[in-house]
CSV table of C-alpha atoms in Angstrom, one decimal:
chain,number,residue,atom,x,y,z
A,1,UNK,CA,65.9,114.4,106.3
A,2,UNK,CA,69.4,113.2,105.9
A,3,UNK,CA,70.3,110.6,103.6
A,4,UNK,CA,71.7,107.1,105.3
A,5,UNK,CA,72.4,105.0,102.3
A,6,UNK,CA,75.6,103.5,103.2
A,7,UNK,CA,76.6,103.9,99.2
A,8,UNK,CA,76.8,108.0,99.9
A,9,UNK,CA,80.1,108.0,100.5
A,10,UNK,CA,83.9,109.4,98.7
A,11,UNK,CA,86.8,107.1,98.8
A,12,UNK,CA,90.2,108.5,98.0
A,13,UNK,CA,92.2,106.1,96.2
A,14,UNK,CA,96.2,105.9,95.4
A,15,UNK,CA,97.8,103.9,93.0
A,16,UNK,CA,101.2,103.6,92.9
A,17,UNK,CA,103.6,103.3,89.8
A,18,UNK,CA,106.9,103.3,91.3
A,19,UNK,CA,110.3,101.5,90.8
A,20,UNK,CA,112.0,98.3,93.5
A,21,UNK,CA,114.9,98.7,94.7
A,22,UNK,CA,116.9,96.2,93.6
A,23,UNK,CA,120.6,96.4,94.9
A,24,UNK,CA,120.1,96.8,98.6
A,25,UNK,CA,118.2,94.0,100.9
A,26,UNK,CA,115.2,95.5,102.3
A,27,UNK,CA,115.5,98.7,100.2
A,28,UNK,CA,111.8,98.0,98.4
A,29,UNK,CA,110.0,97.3,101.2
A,30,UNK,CA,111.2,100.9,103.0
A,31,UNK,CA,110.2,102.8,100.0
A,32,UNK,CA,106.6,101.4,100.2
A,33,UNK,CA,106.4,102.3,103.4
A,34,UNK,CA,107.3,105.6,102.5
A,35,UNK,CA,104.7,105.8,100.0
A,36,UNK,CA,102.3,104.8,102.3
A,37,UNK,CA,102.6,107.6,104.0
A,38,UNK,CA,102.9,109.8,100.9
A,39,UNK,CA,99.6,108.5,100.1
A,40,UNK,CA,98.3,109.3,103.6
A,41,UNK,CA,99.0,112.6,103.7
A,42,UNK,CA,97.4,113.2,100.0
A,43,UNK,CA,94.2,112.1,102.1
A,44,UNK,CA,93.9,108.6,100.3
A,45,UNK,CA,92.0,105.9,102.3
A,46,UNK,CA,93.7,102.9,100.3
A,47,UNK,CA,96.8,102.5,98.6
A,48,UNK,CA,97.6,100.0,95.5
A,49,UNK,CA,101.0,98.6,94.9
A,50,UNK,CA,102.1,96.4,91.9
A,51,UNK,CA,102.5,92.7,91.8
A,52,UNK,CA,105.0,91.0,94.0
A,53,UNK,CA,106.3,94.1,94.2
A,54,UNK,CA,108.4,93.4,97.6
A,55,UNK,CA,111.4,92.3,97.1
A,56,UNK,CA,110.5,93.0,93.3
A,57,UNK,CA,109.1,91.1,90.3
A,58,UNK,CA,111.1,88.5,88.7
A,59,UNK,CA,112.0,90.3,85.3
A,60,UNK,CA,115.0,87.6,85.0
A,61,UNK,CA,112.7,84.8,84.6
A,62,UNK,CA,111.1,86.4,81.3
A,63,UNK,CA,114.5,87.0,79.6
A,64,UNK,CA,116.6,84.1,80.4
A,65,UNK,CA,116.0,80.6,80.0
A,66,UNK,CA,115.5,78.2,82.9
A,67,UNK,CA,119.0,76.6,83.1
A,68,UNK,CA,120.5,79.8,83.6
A,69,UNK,CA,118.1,81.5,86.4
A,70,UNK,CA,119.3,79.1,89.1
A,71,UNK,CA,121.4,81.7,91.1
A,72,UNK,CA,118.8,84.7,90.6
A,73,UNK,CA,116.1,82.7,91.8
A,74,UNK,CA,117.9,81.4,95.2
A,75,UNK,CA,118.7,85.2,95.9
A,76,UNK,CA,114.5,86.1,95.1
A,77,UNK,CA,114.1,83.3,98.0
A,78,UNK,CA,116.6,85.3,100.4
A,79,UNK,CA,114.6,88.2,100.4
A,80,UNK,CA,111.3,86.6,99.8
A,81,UNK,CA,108.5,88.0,102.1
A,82,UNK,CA,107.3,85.3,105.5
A,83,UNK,CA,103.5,85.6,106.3
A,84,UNK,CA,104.2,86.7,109.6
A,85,UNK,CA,107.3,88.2,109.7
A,86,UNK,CA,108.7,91.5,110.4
A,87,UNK,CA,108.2,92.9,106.9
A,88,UNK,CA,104.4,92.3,107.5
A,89,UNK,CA,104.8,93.7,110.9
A,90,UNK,CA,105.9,97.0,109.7
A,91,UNK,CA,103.7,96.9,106.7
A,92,UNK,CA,100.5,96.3,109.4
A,93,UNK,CA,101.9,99.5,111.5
A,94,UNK,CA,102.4,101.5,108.5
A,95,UNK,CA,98.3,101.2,108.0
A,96,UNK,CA,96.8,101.5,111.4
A,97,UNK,CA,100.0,104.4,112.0
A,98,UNK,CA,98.2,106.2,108.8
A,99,UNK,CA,94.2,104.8,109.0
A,100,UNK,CA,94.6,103.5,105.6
A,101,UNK,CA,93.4,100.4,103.5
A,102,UNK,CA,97.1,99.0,101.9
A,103,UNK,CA,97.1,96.2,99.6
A,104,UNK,CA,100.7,94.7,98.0
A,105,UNK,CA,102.3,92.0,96.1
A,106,UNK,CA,105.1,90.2,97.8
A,107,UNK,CA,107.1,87.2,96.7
A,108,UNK,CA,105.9,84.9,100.2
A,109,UNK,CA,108.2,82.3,101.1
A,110,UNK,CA,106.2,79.1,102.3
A,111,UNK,CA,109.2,76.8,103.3
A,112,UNK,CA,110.6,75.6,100.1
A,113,UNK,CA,108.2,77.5,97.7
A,114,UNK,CA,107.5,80.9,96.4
A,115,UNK,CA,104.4,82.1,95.6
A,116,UNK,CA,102.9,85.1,93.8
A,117,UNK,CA,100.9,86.7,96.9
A,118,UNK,CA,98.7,89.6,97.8
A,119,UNK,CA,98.0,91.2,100.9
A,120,UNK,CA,95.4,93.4,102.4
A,121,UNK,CA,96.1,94.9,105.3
A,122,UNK,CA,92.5,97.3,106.5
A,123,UNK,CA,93.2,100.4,108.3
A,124,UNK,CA,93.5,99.3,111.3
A,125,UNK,CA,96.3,96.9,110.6
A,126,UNK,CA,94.6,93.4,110.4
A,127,UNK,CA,95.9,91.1,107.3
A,128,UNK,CA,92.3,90.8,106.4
A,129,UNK,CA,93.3,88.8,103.8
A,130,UNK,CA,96.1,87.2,102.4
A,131,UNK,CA,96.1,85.1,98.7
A,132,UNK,CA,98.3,83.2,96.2
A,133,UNK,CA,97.9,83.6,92.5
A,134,UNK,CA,95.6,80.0,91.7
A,135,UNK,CA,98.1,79.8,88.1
A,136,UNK,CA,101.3,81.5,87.3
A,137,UNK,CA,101.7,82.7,84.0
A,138,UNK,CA,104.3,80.9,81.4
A,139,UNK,CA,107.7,81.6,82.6
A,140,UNK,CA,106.2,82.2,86.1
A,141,UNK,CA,106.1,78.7,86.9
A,142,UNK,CA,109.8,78.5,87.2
A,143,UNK,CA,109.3,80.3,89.8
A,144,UNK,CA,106.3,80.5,91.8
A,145,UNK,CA,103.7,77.4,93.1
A,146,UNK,CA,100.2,77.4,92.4
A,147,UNK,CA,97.7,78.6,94.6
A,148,UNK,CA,94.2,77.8,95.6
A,149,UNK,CA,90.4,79.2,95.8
A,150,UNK,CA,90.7,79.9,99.8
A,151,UNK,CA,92.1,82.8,98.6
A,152,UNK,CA,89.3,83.8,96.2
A,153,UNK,CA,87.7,85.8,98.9
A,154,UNK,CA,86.0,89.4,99.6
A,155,UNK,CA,86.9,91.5,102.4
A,156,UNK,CA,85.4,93.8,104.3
A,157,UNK,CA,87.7,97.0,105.3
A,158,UNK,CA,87.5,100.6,106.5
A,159,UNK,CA,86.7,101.5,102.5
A,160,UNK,CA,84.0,99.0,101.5
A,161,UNK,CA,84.5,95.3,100.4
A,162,UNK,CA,87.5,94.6,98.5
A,163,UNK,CA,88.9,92.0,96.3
A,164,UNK,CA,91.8,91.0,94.8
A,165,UNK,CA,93.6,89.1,91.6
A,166,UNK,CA,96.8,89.5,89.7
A,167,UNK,CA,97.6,90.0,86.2
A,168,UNK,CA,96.6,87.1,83.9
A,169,UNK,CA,94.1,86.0,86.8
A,170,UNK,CA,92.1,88.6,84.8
A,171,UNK,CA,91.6,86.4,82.1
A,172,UNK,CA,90.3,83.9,83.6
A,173,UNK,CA,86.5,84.4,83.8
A,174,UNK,CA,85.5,82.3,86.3
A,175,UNK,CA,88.0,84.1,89.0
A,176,UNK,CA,86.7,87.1,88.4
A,177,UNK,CA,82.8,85.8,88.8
A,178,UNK,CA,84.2,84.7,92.0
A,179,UNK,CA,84.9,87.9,93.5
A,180,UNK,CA,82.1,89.7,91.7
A,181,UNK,CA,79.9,86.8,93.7
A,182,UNK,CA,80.6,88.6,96.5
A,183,UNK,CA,79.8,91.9,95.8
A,184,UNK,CA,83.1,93.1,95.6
A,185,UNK,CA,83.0,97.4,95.2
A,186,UNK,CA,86.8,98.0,95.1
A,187,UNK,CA,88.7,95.8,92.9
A,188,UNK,CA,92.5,95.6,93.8
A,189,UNK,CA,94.2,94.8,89.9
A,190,UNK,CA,98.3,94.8,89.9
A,191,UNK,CA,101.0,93.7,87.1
A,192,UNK,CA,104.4,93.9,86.9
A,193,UNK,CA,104.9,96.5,84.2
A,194,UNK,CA,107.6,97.2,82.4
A,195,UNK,CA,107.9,94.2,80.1
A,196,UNK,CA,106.2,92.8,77.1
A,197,UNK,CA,105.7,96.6,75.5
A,198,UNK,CA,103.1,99.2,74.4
A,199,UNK,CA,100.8,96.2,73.5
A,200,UNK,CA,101.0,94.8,77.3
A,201,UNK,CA,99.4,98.1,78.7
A,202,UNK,CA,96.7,97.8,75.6
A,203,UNK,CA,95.5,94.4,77.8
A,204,UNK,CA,95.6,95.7,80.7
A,205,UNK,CA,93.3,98.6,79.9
A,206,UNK,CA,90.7,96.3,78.1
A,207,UNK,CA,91.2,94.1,81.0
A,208,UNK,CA,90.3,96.1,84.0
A,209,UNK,CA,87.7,98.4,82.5
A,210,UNK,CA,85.7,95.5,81.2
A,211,UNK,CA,86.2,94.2,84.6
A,212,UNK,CA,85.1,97.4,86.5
A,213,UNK,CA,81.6,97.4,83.9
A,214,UNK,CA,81.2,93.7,84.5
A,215,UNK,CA,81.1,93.9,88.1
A,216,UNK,CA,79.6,97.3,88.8
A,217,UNK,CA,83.0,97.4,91.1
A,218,UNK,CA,85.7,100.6,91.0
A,219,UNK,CA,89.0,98.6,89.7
A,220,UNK,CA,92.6,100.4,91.3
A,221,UNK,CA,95.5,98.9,89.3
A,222,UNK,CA,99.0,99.4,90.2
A,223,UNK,CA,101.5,98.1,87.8
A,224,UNK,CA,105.8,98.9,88.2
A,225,UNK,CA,108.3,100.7,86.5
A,226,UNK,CA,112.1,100.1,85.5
A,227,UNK,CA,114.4,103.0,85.5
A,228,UNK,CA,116.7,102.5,82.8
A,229,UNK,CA,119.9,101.4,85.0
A,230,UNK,CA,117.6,99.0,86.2
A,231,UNK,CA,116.7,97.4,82.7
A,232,UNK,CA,120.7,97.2,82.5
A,233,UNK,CA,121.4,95.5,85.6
A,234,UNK,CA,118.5,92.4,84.9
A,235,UNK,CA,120.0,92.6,81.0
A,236,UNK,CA,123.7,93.4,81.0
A,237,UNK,CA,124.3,92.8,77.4
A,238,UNK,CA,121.0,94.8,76.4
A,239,UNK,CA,119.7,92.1,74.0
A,240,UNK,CA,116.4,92.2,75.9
A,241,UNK,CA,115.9,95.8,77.2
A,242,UNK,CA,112.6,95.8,74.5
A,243,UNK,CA,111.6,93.2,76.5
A,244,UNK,CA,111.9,95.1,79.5
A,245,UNK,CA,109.7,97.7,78.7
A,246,UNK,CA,106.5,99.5,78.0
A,247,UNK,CA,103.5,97.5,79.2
A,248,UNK,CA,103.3,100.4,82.3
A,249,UNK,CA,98.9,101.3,82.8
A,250,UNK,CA,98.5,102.2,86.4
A,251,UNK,CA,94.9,103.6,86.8
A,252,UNK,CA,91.6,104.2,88.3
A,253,UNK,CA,88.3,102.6,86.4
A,254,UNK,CA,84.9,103.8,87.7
A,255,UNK,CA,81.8,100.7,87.6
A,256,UNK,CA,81.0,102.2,84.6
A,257,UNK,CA,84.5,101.4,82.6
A,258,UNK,CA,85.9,104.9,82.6
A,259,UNK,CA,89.1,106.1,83.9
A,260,UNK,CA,88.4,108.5,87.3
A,261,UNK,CA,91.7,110.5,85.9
A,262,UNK,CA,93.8,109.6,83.3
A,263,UNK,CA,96.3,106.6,83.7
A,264,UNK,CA,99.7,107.0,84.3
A,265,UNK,CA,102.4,104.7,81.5
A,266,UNK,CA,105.3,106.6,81.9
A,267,UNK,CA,107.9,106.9,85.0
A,268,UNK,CA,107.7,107.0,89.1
A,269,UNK,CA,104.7,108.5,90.9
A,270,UNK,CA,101.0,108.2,92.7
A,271,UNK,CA,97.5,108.3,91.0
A,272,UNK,CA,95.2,110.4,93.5
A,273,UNK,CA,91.4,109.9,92.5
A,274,UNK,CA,88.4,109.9,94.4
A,275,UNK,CA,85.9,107.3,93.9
A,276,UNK,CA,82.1,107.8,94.3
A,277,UNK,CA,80.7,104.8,95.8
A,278,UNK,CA,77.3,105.6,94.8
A,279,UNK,CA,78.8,104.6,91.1
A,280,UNK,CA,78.3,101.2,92.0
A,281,UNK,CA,74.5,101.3,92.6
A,282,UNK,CA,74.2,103.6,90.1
A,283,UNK,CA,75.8,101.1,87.5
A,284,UNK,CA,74.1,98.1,89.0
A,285,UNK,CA,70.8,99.5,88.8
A,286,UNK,CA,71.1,98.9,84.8
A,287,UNK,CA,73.2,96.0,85.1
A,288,UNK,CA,73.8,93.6,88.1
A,289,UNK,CA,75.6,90.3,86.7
A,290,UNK,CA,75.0,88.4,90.4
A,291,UNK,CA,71.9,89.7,90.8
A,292,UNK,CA,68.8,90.8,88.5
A,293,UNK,CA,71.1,90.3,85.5
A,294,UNK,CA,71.8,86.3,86.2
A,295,UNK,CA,70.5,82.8,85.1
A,296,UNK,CA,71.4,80.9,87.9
A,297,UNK,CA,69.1,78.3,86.9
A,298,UNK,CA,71.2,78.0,83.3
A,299,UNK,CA,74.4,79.1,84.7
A,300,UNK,CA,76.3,78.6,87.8
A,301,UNK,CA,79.3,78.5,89.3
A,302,UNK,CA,81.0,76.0,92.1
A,303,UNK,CA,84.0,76.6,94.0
A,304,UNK,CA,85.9,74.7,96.1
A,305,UNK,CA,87.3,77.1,98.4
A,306,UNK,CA,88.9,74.7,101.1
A,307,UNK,CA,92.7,75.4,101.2
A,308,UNK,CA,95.4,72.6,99.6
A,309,UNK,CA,97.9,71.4,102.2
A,310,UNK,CA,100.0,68.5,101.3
A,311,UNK,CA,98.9,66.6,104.2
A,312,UNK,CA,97.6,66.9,107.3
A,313,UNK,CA,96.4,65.5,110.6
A,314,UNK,CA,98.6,67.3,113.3
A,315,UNK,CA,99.1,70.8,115.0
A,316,UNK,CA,101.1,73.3,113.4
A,317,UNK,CA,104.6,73.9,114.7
A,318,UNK,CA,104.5,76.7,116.9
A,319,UNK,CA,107.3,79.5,117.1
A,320,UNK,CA,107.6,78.5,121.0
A,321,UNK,CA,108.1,75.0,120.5
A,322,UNK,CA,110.9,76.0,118.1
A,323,UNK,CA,112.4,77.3,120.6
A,324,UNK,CA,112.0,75.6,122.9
A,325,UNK,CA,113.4,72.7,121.1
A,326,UNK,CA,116.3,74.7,120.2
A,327,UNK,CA,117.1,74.3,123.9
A,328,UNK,CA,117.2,71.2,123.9
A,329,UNK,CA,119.3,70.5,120.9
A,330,UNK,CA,121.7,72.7,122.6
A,331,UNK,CA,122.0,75.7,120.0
A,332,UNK,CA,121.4,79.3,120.8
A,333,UNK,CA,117.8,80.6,121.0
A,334,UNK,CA,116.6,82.1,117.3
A,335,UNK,CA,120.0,80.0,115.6
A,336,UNK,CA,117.1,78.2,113.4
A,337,UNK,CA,116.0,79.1,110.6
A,338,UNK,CA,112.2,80.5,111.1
A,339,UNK,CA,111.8,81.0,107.1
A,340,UNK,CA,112.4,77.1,106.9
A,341,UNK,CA,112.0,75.3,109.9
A,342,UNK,CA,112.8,71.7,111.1
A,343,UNK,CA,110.2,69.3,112.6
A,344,UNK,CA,112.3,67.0,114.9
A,345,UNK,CA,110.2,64.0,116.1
A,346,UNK,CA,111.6,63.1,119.4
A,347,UNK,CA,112.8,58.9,119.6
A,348,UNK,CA,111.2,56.9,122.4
C-alpha cells in the first residue's frame, strides 16, 4: 500500500550568499536572475536571497551619520524596486521559466517612501505574497517606513506553506508566533551580512535555529557579502571597513534546530540542501507550540492584520487613466513618472 501523507516529500532548497552589484543600474537584479537559474539547474525547488538585496542593502546608513547620507539615499530611491514593475516582471518569468519557489528582498518604492520588502514569487510566477518589514532597525529608519501586519501572512506555494521575516523581525516574539500560527513549514530568514562582525553571525545562528525548533518549520536564511572593493567604495577613507564586515551565516536549519549542511560565512556562492518535510511532523509530534503544546486559554495572541493606508475612500489611480490623462495635458504618452505619479482632479 503506498504511503499518501502529503508530509512524504524532498524539497531542494538554495540559499544564496552572494555579492550586489553596486556600480552599474540594474546590475544586481541581472545577477539574481542568473542565480535563479544556477539554482534551477542544481535541481532546487526554492531559492533564498538576502535582505533588500535588489538594488542592495543600505551599508551607508550604518557608517555615516544622517546629515551626510542625503545624496546616497536619493540614488537608493532611483533604483528602488516598484511593485509592479518590470523588475518584478522578470523576476515572475524567471520562476515559472525555471518551476521554482523565489523569495527576495528589494528596497520597494511606494511613492515617496522606501520600505524594507520581501517577495515570494511560487513557481508558477504569482507574487503570492508581498511584505514590508512592520519596524526598521536603528539606523534603518533613516531610511525605510514602517510596515504593517497585512503582511504577516503564510503562503501556500509549489513547496509547502511558506513564511517570511527579516533580520531583527526575529526578535520580536510575537511576529514570529504569527507565522508559526499558520503553520508555516519553510521559514524564509534574510540579513544583510557583512556588517556588525563575527558576533552578528553568532545572532543570527541562535536566531534561526531556535526559530526552526520553535516552530517545527525548516528555516532557509540568506544573508550578503561585500567583496573587499566594495567595502572601499561605501567607506573610502577605510575608518569603518570593521564595520563592514563579518556577520555573513547563510544556512539551512532542519525543525529540529540543526543545520541540513554546514553554513556558509565566508565569500560568494549557493547552499544546496534537501529538506525532508516529514521533519516537521516528526518534530511536532514532540512539540507543537500552536497546537497540543499551547494555552490558549492563558495565552493568546491578537493581530490586526488590516493594511495602514493614509486615507482612503476612492479608487486607485489606474495606469490607463494615467495615460489617458497624459493626453489630455498634452505631454507624450509614458512622459510621467509611474514610480511617483500625479493625481490631477479635474476643475468644474
Amino acid at each position: 500500500m503506498s504511503d499518501r501523507r502529503p508530509d512524504r516529500r524532498i524539497v531542494r532548497a538554495a540559499a544564496a550568499q552572494i555579492s550586489p552589484v553596486l556600480d552599474r543600474h540594474g546590475g544586481t537584479l541581472e545577477k539574481v536572475l542568473d542565480t535563479i537559474s544556477d539554482a534551477a539547474g542544481k535541481g532546487a525547488g526554492i531559492v533564498v536571497f538576502p535582505e533588500t538585496f535588489v538594488p542592495y542593502y543600505p551599508y551607508f546608513s550604518f557608517i555615516d551619520p544622517p546629515v551626510k547620507i542625503g545624496a546616497k539615499h536619493l540614488a537608493l530611491y532611483d533604483e528602488a524596486v516598484v511593485v509592479p514593475s518590470v523588475e518584478t516582471e522578470k523576476l515572475a518569468a524567471a520562476a515559472r521559466g525555471h518551476d521554482i519557489v523565489v523569495v527576495v528582498g528589494v528596497n520597494e518604492r511606494d511613492h515617496g517612501t522606501l520600505y524594507n520588502t520581501q517577495l515570494v514569487f511560487d513557481a508558477d510566477g504569482t507574487l503570492a505574497l508581498k511584505r514590508r518589514k512592520i519596524t526598521p532597525t536603528y539606523h534603518e529608519r533613516m531610511v525605510w517606513g514602517q510596515g504593517d501586519a497585512s503582511g504577516l501572512r503564510v503562503v501556500d506555494t509549489r513547496v509547502g506553506r511558506v513564511g517570511a521575516l527579516a533580520c531583527w523581525e526575529h526578535y520580536n516574539p510575537l511576529a514570529r508566533f504569527a507565522l508559526m500560527a499558520q503553520h508555516e513549514e519553510i521559514h524564509v530568514a534574510q540579513f544583510p551580512g557583512s556588517m556588525v562582525g563575527p558576533i552578528f553571525a553568532d545572532q543570527i545562528e541562535a536566531a534561526i535555529r531556535h526559530h526552526a525548533a520553535e516552530a517545527a518549520s525548516f528555516v532557509i536564511n540568506a544573508t550578503g557579502w561585500l567583496t573587499d572593493a566594495q567595502k572601499a567604495a561605501i567607506n573610502p577613507d577605510g575608518t569603518m571597513i570593521k564595520a563592514l564586515s563579518g556577520g555573513c551565516y547563510t544556512a539551512i536549519i532542519s525543525p529540529e534546530g540543526a543545520h541540513v549542511v554546514p553554513p556558509l560565512t565566508e565569500g560568494e556562492g549557493l547552499l544546496i540542501a534537501d529538506m525532508d518535510m516529514a521533519l516537521v511532523t516528526k518534530r511536532k509530534r514532540m512539540m507543537d507550540s500552536v497546537g497540543h503544546y499551547a494555552r490558549p486559554e492563558l495565552l493568546s495572541l491578537t493581530i490586526d492584520t488590516r493594511p495602514k493606508p493614509v486615507a482612503s475612500g476612492w479608487p486607485p489611480l489606474s495606469k490607463r487613466s494615467l495615460r489617458d490623462e497624459d493626453r489630455d495635458s498634452g505631454d507624450e504618452p509614458g512622459d510621467a513618472d509611474q514610480r511617483d505619479p500625479v493625481l490631477r482632479a479635474k476643475a468644474g
